[in-house]
Coordinates of C-alpha atoms in Angstrom, one line a residue:
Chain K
X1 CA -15.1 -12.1 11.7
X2 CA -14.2 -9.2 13.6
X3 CA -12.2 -6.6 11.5
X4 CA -9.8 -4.0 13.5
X5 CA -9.0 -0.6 12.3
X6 CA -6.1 1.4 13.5
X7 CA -3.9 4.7 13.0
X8 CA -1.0 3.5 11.2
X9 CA 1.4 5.4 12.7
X10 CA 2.0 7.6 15.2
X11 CA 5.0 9.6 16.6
X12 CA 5.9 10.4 20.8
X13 CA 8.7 11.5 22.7
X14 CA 10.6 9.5 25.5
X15 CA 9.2 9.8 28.9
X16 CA 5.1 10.6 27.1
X17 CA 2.0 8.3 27.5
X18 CA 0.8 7.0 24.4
X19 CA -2.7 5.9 23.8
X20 CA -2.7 3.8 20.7
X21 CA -6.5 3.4 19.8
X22 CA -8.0 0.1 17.8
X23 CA -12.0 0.6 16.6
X24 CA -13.4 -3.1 16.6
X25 CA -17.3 -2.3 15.7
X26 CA -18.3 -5.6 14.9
X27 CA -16.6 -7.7 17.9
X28 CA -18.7 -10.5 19.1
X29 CA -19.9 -11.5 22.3
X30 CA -17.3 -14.0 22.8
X31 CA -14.2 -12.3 21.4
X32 CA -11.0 -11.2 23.4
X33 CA -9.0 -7.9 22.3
X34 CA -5.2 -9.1 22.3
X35 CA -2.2 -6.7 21.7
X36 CA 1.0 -7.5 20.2
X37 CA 4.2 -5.8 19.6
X38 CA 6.4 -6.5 16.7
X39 CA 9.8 -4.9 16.6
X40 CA 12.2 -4.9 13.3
X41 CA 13.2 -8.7 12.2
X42 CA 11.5 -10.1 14.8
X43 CA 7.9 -11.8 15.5
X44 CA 5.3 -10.5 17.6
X45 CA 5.3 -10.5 20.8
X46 CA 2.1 -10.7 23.4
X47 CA 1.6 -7.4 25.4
X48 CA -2.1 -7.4 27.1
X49 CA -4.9 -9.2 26.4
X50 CA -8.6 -8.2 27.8
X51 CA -12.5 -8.9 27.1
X52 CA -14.3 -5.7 28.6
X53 CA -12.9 -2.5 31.5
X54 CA -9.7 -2.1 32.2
X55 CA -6.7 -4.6 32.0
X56 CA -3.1 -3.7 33.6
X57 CA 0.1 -6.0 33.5
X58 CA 3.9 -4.4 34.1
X59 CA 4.2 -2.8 31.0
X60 CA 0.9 -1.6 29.6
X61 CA -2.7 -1.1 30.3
X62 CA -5.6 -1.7 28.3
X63 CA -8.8 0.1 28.5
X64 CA -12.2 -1.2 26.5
X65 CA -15.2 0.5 26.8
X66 CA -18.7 -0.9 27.9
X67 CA -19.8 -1.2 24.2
X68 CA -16.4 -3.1 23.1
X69 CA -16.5 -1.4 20.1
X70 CA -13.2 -0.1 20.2
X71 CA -9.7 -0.7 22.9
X72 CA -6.6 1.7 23.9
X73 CA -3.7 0.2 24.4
X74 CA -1.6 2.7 27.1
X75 CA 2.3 2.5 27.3
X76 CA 3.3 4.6 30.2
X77 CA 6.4 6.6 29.9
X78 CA 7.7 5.0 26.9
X79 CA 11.5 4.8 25.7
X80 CA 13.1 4.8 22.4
X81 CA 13.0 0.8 23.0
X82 CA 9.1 1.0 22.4
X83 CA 9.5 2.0 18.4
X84 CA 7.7 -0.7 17.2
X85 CA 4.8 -1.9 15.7
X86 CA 1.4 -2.9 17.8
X87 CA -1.3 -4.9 16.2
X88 CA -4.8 -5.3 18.0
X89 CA -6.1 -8.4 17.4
X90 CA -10.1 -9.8 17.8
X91 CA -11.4 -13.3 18.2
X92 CA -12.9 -16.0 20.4
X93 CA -12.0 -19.4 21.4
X94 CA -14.9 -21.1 19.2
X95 CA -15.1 -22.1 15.9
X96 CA -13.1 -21.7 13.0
X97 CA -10.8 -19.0 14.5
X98 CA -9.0 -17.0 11.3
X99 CA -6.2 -14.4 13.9
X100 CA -6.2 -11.2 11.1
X101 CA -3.5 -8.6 12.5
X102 CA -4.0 -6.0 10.0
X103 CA -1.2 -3.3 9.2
X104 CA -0.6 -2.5 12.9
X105 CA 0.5 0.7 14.4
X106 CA 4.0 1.7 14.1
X107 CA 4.9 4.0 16.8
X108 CA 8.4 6.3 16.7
X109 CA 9.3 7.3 19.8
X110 CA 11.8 10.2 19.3
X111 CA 14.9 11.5 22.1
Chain C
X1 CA 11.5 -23.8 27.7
X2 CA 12.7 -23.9 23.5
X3 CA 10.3 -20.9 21.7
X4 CA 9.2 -21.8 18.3
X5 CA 11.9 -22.1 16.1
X6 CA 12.2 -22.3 11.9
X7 CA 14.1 -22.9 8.8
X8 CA 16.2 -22.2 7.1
X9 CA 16.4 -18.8 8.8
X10 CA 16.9 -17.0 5.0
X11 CA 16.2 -18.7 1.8
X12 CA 17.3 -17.3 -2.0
X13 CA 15.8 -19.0 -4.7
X14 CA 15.3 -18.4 -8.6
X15 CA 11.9 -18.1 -9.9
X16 CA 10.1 -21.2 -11.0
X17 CA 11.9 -23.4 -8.1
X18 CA 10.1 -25.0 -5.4
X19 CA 10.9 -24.2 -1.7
X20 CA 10.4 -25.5 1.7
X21 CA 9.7 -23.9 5.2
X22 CA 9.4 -25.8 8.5
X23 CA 7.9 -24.6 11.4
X24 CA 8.9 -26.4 15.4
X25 CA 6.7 -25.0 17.7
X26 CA 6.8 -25.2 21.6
X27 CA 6.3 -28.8 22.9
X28 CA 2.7 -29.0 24.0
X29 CA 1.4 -26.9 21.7
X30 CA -1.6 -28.1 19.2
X31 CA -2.6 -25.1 17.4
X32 CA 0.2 -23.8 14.7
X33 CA -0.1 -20.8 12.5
X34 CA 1.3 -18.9 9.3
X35 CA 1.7 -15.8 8.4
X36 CA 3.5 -13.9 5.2
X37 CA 4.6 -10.4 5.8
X38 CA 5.6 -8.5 2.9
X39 CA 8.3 -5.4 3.4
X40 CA 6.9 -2.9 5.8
X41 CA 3.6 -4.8 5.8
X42 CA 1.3 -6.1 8.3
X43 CA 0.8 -9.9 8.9
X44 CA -1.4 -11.8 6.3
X45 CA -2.7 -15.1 8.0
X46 CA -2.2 -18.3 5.7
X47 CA -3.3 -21.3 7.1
X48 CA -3.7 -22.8 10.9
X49 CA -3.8 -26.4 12.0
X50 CA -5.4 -27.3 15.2
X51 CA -3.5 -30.7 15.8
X52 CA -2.9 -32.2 12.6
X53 CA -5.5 -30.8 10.6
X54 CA -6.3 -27.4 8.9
X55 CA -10.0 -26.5 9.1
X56 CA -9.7 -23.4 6.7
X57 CA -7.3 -23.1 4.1
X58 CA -8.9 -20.0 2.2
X59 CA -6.0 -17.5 4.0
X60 CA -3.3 -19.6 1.2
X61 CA -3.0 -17.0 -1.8
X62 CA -3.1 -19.5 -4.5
X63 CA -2.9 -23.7 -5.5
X64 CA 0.9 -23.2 -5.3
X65 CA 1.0 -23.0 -1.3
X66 CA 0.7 -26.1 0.1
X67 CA 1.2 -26.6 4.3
X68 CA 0.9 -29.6 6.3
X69 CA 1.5 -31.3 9.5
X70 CA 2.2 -34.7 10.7
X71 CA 2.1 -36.0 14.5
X72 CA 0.8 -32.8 15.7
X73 CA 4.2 -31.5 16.1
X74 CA 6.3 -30.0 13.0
X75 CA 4.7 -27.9 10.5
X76 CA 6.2 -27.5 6.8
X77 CA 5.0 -24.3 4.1
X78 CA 5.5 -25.3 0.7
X79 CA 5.8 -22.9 -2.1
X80 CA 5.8 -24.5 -5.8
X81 CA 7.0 -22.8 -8.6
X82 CA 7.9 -20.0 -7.0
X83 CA 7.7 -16.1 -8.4
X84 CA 8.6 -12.6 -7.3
X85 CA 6.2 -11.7 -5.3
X86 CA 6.1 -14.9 -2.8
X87 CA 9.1 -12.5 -1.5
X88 CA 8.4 -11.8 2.4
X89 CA 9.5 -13.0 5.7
X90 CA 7.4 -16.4 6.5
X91 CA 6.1 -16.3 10.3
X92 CA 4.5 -19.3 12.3
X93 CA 3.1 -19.1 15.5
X94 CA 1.9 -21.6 18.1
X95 CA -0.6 -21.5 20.8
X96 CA -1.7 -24.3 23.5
X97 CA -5.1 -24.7 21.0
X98 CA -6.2 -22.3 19.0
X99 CA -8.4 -19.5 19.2
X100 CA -8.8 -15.8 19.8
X101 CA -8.1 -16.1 23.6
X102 CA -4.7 -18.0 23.5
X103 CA -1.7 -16.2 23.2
X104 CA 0.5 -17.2 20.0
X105 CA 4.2 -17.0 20.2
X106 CA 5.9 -16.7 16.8
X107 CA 9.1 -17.8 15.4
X108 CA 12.0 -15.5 14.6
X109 CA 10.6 -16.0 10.8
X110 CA 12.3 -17.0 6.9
X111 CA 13.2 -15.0 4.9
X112 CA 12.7 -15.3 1.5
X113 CA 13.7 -13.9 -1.8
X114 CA 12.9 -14.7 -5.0
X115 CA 14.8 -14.0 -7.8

């Protein structure tokens, strides 16, 4: 079971890049690293999912090294609608699959 | 199409009382999942059923959580004898099966407090 450890919080301005790091040492051969978002009173939601390089959809990239051993999630130019919290998330499509989101990262993103 | 809905959206109860919580996910889905989230906590997985049965039920904090799910379809949380701290927001989540790969879309979640 692949345990995920991230900042748990971190702070940006409107308009900045953030780069929200997740270390993932133990990630198996066949696990994908999915991102979610979570804002106040709701669920998460699904951002980017990716298994190795570098995956980019409309509203964030996602950049895993060669080793796997850790992912960045990249919001470009974010707004004060991007305060929320993003969970990275580790596992395959075999076997017993037990999803463990962790505390997350809540990001502030100030005027 | 309909997202995964549950109920009741907010549920007050006294200690000691049983409670329910059901779960619709999205038509075509076979893998369902729960979560608890305590107050300005992350997610803690409880249980997941792909189809009708739950192949690990060690995420279910103690012998008063009970979950099941009948014709693949509806999911219900049940919490016996309920105390204080089973106070959190209840999430569930459903995927086309399950696993690491498949996306899970969750339900706006219940909200519970226990009194």
């Amino acid at each position: 079971l692949a345990k995920t450890t991230q900042p748990i919080s971190m702070d940006s301005y409107e308009g900045q890049e953030v780069n929200i790091t997740c270390s993932h040492n133990n990630i198996a051969t066949n696990d994908y690293i999915t991102w979610y978002q979570q804002f106040p009173s709701q669920g998460p939601r699904f951002i980017i999912q990716g298994y190795k390089t570098k995956v980019t959809n409309e509203v964030a990239s996602l950049f895993i090294p060669a080793d796997r051993k850790s992912s960045t999630l990249s919001l470009p130019r974010v707004s004060l609608s991007d305060t929320a919290v993003y969970y990275c998330l580790v596992g395959d499509s075999g076997g017993s699959y037990i999803p463990t989101f962790g505390r997350g990262t809540s990001l502030i993103v100030h005027p | 199409g309909a997202g995964v809905s549950q109920s009741p959206s907010n549920k007050v109860t006294e200690k000691g009382k049983d409670v329910e919580l059901r779960c619709d996910p999205i038509s075509g889905h076979t893998a369902l999942y729960w979560y608890r989230q305590s107050l300005g906590q992350g997610l803690e997985f409880l249980i997941y059923f792909q189809g009708n049965s739950a192949p690990d039920k060690s995420g279910l904090p103690s012998d008063r959580f009970s979950a099941e799910r009948t014709g693949g379809s509806v999911s219900t949380l049940t919490i016996q004898r309920t105390q204080q701290e089973d106070s959190a927001v209840y999430l569930c989540a459903s995927s086309l099966v399950a696993g690491g790969r498949e996306t899970q879309y969750f339900g706006p979640g219940t909200r519970l407090l226990v009194l």
